Short mmCIF file of C-alpha atoms and ligand atoms in Angstrom, two decimals:
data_model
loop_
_atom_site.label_atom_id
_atom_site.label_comp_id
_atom_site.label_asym_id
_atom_site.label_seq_id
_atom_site.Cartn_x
_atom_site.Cartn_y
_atom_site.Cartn_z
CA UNK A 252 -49.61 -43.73 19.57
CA UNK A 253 -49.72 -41.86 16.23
CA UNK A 254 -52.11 -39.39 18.11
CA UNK A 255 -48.68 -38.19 20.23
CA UNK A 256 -46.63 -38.56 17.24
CA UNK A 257 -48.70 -36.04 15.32
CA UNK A 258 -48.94 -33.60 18.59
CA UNK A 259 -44.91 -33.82 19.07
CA UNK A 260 -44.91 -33.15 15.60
CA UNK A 261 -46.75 -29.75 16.50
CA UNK A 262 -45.35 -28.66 19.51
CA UNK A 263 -43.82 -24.99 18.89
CA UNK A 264 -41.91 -24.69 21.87
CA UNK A 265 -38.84 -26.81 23.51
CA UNK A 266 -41.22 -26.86 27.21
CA UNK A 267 -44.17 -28.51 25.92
CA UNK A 268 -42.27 -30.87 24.11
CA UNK A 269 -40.51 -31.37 27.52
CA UNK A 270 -43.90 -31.88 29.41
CA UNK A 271 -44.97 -34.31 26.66
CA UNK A 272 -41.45 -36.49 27.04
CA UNK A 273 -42.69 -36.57 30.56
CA UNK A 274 -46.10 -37.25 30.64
CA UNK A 275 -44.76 -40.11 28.33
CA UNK A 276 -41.56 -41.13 29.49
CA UNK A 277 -41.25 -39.82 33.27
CA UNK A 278 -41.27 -41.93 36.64
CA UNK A 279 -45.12 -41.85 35.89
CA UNK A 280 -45.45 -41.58 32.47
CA UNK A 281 -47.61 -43.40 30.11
CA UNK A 282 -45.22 -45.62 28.57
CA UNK A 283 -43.32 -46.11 31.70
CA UNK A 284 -46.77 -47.36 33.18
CA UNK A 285 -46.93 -50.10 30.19
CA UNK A 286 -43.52 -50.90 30.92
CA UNK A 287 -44.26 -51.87 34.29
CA UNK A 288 -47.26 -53.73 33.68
CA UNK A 289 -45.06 -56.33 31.95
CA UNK A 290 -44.27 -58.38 35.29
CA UNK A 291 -48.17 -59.11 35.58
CA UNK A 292 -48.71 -60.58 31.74
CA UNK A 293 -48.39 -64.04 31.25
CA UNK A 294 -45.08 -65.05 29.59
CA UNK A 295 -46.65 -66.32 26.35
CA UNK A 296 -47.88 -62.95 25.70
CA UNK A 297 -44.69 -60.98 27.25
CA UNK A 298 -42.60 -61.35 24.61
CA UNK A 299 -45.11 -60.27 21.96
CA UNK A 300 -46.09 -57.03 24.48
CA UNK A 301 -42.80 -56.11 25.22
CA UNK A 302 -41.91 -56.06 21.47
CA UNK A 303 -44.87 -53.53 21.06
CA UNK A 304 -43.64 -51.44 23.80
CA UNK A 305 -40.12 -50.68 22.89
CA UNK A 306 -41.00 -50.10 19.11
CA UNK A 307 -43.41 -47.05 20.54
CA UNK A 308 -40.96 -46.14 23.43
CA UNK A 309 -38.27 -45.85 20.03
CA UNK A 310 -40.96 -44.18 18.10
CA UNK A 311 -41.86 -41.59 20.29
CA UNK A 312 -38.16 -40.86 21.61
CA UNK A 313 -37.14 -40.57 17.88
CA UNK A 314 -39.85 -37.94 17.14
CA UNK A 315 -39.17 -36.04 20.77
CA UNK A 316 -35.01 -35.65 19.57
CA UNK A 317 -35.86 -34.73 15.71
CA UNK A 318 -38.67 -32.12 16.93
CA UNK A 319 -36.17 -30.91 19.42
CA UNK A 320 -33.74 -30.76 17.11
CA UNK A 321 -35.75 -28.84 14.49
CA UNK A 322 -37.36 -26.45 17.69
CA UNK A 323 -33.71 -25.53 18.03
CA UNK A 324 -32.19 -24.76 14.84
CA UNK A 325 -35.65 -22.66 14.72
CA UNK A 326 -34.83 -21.10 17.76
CA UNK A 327 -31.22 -20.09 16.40
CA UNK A 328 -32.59 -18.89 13.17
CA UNK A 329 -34.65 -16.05 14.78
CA UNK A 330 -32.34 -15.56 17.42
CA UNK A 331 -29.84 -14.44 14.49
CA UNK A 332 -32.79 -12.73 12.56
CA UNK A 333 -33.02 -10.70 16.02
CA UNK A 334 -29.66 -10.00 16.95
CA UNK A 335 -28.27 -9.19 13.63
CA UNK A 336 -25.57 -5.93 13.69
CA UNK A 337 -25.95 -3.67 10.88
CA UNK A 338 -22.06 -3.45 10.36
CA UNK A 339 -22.86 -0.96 7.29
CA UNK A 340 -24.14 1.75 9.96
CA UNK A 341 -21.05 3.98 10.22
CA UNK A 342 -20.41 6.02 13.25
CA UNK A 343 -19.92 9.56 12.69
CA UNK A 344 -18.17 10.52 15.89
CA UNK A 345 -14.68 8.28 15.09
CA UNK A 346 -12.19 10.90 13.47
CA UNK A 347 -9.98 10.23 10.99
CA UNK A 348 -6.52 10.31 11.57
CA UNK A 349 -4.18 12.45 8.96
CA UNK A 350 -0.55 12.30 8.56
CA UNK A 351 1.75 15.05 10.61
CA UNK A 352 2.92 18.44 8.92
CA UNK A 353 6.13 17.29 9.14
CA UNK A 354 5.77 13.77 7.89
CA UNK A 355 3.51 14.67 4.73
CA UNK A 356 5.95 17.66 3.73
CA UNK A 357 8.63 15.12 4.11
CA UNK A 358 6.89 12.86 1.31
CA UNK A 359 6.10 15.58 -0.43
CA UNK A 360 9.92 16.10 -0.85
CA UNK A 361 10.72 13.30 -1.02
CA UNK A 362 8.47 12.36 -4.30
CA UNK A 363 9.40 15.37 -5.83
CA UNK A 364 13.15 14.89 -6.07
CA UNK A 365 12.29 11.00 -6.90
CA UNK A 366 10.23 12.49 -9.92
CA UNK A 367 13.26 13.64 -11.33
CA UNK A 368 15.02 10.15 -10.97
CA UNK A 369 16.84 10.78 -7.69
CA UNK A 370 17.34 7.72 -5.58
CA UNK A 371 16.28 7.92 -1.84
CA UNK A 372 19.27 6.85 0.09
CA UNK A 373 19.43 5.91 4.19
CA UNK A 374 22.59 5.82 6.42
CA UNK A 375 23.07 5.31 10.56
CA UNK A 376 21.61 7.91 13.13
CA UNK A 377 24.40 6.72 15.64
CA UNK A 378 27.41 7.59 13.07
CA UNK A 379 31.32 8.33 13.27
CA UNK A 380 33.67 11.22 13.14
CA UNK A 381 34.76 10.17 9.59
CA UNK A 382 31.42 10.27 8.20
CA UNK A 383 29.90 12.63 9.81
CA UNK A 384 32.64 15.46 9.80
CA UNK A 385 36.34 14.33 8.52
CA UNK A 386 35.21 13.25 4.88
CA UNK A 387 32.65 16.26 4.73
CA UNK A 388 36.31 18.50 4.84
CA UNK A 389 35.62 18.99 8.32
CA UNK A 390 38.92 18.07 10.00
CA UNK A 391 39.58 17.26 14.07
CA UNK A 392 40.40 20.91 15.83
CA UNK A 393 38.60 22.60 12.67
CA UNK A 394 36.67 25.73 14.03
CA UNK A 395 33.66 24.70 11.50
CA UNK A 396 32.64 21.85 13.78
CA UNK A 397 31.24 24.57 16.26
CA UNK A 398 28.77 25.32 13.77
CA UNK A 399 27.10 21.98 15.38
CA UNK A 400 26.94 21.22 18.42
CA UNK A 401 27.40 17.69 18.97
CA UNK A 402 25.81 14.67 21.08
CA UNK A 403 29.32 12.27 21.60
CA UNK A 404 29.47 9.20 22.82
CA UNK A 405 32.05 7.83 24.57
CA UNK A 406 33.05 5.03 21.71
CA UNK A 407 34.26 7.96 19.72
CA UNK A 408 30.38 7.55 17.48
CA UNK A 409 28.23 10.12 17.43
CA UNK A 410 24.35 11.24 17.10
CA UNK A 411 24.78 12.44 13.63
CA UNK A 412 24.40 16.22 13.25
CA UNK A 413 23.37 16.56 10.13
CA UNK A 414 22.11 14.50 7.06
CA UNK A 415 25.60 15.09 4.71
CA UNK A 416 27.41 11.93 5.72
CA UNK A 417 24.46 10.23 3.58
CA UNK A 418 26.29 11.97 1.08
CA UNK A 419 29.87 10.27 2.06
CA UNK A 420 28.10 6.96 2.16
CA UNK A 421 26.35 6.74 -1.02
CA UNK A 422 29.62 7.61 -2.82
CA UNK A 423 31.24 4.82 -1.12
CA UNK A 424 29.04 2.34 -1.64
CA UNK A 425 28.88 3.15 -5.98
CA UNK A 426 29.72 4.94 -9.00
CA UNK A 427 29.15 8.47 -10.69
CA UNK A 428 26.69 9.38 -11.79
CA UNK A 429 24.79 9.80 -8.75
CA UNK A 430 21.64 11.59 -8.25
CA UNK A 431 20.69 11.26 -4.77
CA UNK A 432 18.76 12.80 -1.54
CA UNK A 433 18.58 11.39 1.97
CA UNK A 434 16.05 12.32 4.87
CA UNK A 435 16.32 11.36 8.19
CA UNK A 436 16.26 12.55 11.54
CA UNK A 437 19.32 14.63 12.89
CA UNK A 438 20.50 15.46 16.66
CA UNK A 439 22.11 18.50 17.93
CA UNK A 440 22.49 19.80 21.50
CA UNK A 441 20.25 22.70 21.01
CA UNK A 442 17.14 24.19 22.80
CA UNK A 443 15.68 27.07 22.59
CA UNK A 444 12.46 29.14 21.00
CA UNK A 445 13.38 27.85 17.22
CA UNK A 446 15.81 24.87 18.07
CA UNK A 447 15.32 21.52 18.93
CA UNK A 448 18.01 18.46 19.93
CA UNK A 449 15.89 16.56 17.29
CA UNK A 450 14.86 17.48 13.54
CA UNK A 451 14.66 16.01 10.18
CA UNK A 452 16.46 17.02 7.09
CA UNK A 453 16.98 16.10 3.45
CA UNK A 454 20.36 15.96 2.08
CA UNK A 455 20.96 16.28 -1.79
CA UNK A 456 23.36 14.98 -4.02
CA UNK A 457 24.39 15.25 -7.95
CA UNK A 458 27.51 13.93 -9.13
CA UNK A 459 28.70 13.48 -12.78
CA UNK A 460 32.10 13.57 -14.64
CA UNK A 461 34.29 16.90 -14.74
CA UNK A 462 32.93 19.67 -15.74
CA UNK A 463 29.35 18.39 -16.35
CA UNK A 464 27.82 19.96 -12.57
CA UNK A 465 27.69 23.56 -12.75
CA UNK A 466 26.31 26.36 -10.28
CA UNK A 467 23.47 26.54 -13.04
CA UNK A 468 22.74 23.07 -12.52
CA UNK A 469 22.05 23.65 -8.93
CA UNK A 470 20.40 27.16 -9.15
CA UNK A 471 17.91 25.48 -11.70
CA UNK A 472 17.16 22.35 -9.88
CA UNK A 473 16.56 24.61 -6.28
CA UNK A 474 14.35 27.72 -8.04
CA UNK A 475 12.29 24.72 -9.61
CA UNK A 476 12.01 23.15 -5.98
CA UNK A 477 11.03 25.94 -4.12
CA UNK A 478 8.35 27.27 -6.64
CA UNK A 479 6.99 23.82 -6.54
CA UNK A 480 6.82 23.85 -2.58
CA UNK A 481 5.83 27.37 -2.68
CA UNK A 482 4.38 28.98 -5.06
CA UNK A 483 4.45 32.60 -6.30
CA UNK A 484 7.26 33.90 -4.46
CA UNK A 485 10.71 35.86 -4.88
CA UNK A 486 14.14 33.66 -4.18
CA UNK A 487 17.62 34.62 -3.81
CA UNK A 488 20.79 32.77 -3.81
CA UNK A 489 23.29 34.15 -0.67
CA UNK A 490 27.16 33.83 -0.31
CA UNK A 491 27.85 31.88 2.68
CA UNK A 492 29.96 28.78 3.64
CA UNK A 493 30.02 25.64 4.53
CA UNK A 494 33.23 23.13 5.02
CA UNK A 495 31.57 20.71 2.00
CA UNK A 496 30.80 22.70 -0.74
CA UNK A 497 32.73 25.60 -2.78
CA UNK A 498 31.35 28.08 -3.67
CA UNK A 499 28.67 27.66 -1.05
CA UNK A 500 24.88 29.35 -0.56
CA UNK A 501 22.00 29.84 1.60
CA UNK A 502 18.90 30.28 -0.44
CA UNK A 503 15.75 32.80 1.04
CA UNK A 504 12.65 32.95 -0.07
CA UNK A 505 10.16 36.07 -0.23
CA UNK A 506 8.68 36.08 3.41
CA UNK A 507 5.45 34.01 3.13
CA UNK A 508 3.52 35.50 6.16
CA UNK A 509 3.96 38.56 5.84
CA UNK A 510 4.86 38.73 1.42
CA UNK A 511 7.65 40.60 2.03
CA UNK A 512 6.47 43.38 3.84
CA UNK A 513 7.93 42.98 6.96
CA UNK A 514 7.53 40.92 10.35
CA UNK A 515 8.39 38.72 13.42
CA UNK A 516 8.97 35.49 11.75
CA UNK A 517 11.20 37.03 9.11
CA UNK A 518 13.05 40.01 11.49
CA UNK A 519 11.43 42.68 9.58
CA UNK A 520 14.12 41.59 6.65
CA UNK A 521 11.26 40.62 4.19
CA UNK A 522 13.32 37.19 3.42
CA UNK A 523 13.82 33.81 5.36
CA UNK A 524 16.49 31.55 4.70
CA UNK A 525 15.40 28.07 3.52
CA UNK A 526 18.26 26.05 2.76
CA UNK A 527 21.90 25.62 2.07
CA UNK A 528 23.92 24.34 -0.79
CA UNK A 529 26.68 24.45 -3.29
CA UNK A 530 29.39 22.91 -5.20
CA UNK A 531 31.16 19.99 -3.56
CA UNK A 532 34.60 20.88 -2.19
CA UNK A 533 37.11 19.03 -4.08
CA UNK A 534 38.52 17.89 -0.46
CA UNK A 535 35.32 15.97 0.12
CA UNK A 536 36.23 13.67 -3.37
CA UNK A 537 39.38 13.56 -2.11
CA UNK A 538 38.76 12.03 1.39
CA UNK A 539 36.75 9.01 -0.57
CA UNK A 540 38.73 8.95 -3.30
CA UNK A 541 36.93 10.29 -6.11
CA UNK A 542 38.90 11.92 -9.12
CA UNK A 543 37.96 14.00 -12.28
CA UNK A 544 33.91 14.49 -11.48
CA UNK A 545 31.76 17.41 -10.58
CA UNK A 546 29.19 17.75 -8.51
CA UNK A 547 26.28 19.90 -6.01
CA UNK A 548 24.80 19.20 -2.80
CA UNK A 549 21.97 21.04 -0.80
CA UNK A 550 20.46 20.56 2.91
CA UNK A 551 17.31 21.76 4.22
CA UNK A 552 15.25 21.01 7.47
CA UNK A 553 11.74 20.12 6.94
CA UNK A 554 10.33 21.30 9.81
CA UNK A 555 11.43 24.61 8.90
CA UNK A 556 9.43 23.60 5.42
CA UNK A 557 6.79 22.15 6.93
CA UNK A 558 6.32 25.46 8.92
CA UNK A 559 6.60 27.98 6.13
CA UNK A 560 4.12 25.74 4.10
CA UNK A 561 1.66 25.70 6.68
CA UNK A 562 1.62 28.74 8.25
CA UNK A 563 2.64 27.54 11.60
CA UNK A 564 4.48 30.21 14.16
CA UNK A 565 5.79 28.31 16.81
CA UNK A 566 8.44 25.34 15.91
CA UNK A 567 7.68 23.67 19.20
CA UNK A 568 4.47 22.96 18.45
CA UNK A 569 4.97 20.69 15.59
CA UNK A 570 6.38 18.38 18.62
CA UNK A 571 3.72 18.80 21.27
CA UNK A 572 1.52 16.40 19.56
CA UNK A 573 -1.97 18.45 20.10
CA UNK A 574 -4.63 17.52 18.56
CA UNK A 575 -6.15 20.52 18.55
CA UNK A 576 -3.09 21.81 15.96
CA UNK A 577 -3.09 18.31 14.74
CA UNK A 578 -6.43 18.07 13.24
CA UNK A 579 -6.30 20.91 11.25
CA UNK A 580 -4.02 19.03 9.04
CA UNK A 581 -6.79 16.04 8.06
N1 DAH B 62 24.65 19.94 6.42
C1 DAH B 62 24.24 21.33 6.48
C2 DAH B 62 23.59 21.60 7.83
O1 DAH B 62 23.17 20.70 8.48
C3 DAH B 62 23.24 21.62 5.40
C4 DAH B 62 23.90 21.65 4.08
C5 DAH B 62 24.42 22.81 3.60
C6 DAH B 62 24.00 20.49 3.34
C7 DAH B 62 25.04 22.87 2.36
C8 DAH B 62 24.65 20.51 2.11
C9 DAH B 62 25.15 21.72 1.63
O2 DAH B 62 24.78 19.44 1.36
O3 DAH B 62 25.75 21.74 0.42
O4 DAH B 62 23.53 22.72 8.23
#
């Protein structure tokens, strides 16, 4: 018995240890065999034979499971020795993915003006008259509203049109001082080669006591800005209006395609308007009810930035999501 105790012992492979359970243990195996010739032994001796018999059919199934066992756990081990994925091997063909133009000037913005200690306020896309045009001095009837063209809804709300009623908001909702900006999207019902219904822009707000916000203020905070964004270049500060602010600017830049020399994207004028801004019209304190403080605002669209900074000609293509254009950007 020890004999087939020491070759189970050695068997390397699951199917000969198989074979040996059968030649063994099968219909016709070798212990079966003794088994049966128990009927033909005298009792006396049965007992003492049958005894034998079943301590070598437990001591040979005992070393058949543990070699199994152990032929398994073998077989596992190299299986996993085999098999094993390199998961440092890194596969040059996946491309990385890189934020949009529009979405990494808008941080860039964004951290910028919160360097200097200006919160980053949010307000509703879907907004109302009040906010959006009434408390920005922009009464029912007034011809200024045509300067935006308006989604309405029929709940008297709106798609807001522009970024200012931020602006309305964040003086509602606290004190002076106030040193604020607010991106978001903005909706107008415009199409064409440089306008689309959708755009982002970031509002900006400074409000202090009487007499403390000056035009300086503003001029210093927006040359600053727009050096930062982009680089060497000439700026200049133009009359204009707007129904929020007075006095009230638009502020060009030295065309950066073409350095001032003349071309398409600036209409041969050498400049291209950037953004607007200016003093806050004492109507808009009024209409939230604001008394004896100062203050300047500014608005600019970032796709228009995001444009200028990257050389890109075509506004539309900044929403055609090509990779092509897209991957440039990584
Ligand atoms: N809301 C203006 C627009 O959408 C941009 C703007 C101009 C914002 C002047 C201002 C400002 O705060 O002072 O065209």
């Amino acid at each position: 018995m020890d004999e087939w105790i020491e070759k189970i012992n050695n068997t390397c492979d699951i199917e000969t240890l198989e074979n040996i359970r059968i030649e063994l243990l099968g219909k016709k195996g070798i212990l079966t065999n003794e088994f049966l010739k128990l009927k033909n032994i005298p009792k006396e001796e049965k007992k003492e034979f049958a005894k034998k018999l079943n301590i070598q059919k437990h001591l040979i199934t005992t070393a058949l499971d543990e070699q199994k066992t152990f032929l398994e756990k073998e077989l596992l081990k190299q299986k996993l020795k085999n098999e094993k994925i390199d998961v440092t091997k890194f596969n040059n063909s996946l491309q990385c993915g890189a934020l949009h133009p529009v979405a990494s000037t808008m941080d860039t913005v964004i951290t910028y003006f919160q360097n200097l200690n200006f919160s980053v306020e949010e307000g509703p896309l879907v907004e109302d008259d009040f906010h959006n045009f009434e408390a920005l001095n922009l009464p029912k009837y007034h011809p200024a509203r045509d300067m935006q063209d308006t989604f309405y809804n029929k709940d008297y709300t709106l798609l807001r049109t522009h970024t200012s009623p931020v602006q309305i908001r964040t003086m509602l909702k606290q004190k002076p001082p106030i040193r604020m900006i607010a991106p978001g999207t903005v909706f107008r019902r415009d199409f064409d080669l440089t306008h689309t219904p959708m755009f982002n822009q970031i509002e900006g707000l400074v409000v202090d006591s009487a007499d403390k916000i000056s035009f300086a203020n503003l001029k210093h905070t927006l040359v600053e800005f727009l050096e930062y964004m982009f680089g060497d270049i000439n700026i200049r500060f133009r009359p204009s209006f707007f129904p929020f602010t007075e006095p009230s600017a638009e502020v060009d830049i030295s065309c950066v395609f073409c350095k001032s020399k003349g071309c398409r994207v600036c209409s041969h004028t050498g400049w291209l308007e950037v953004l607007g801004c200016g003093i806050v019209d004492e109507n808009v304190f009024k209409s939230i009810g604001y008394d004896n403080v100062s203050g300047y605002a500014f608005g600019l669209g970032i796709e228009r930035f995001a444009m200028l900074k990257h050389n890109i000609g075509d506004l539309r293509s900044l929403f055609e999501s090509d990779l092509r254009l897209l991957g440039q950007f990584r």
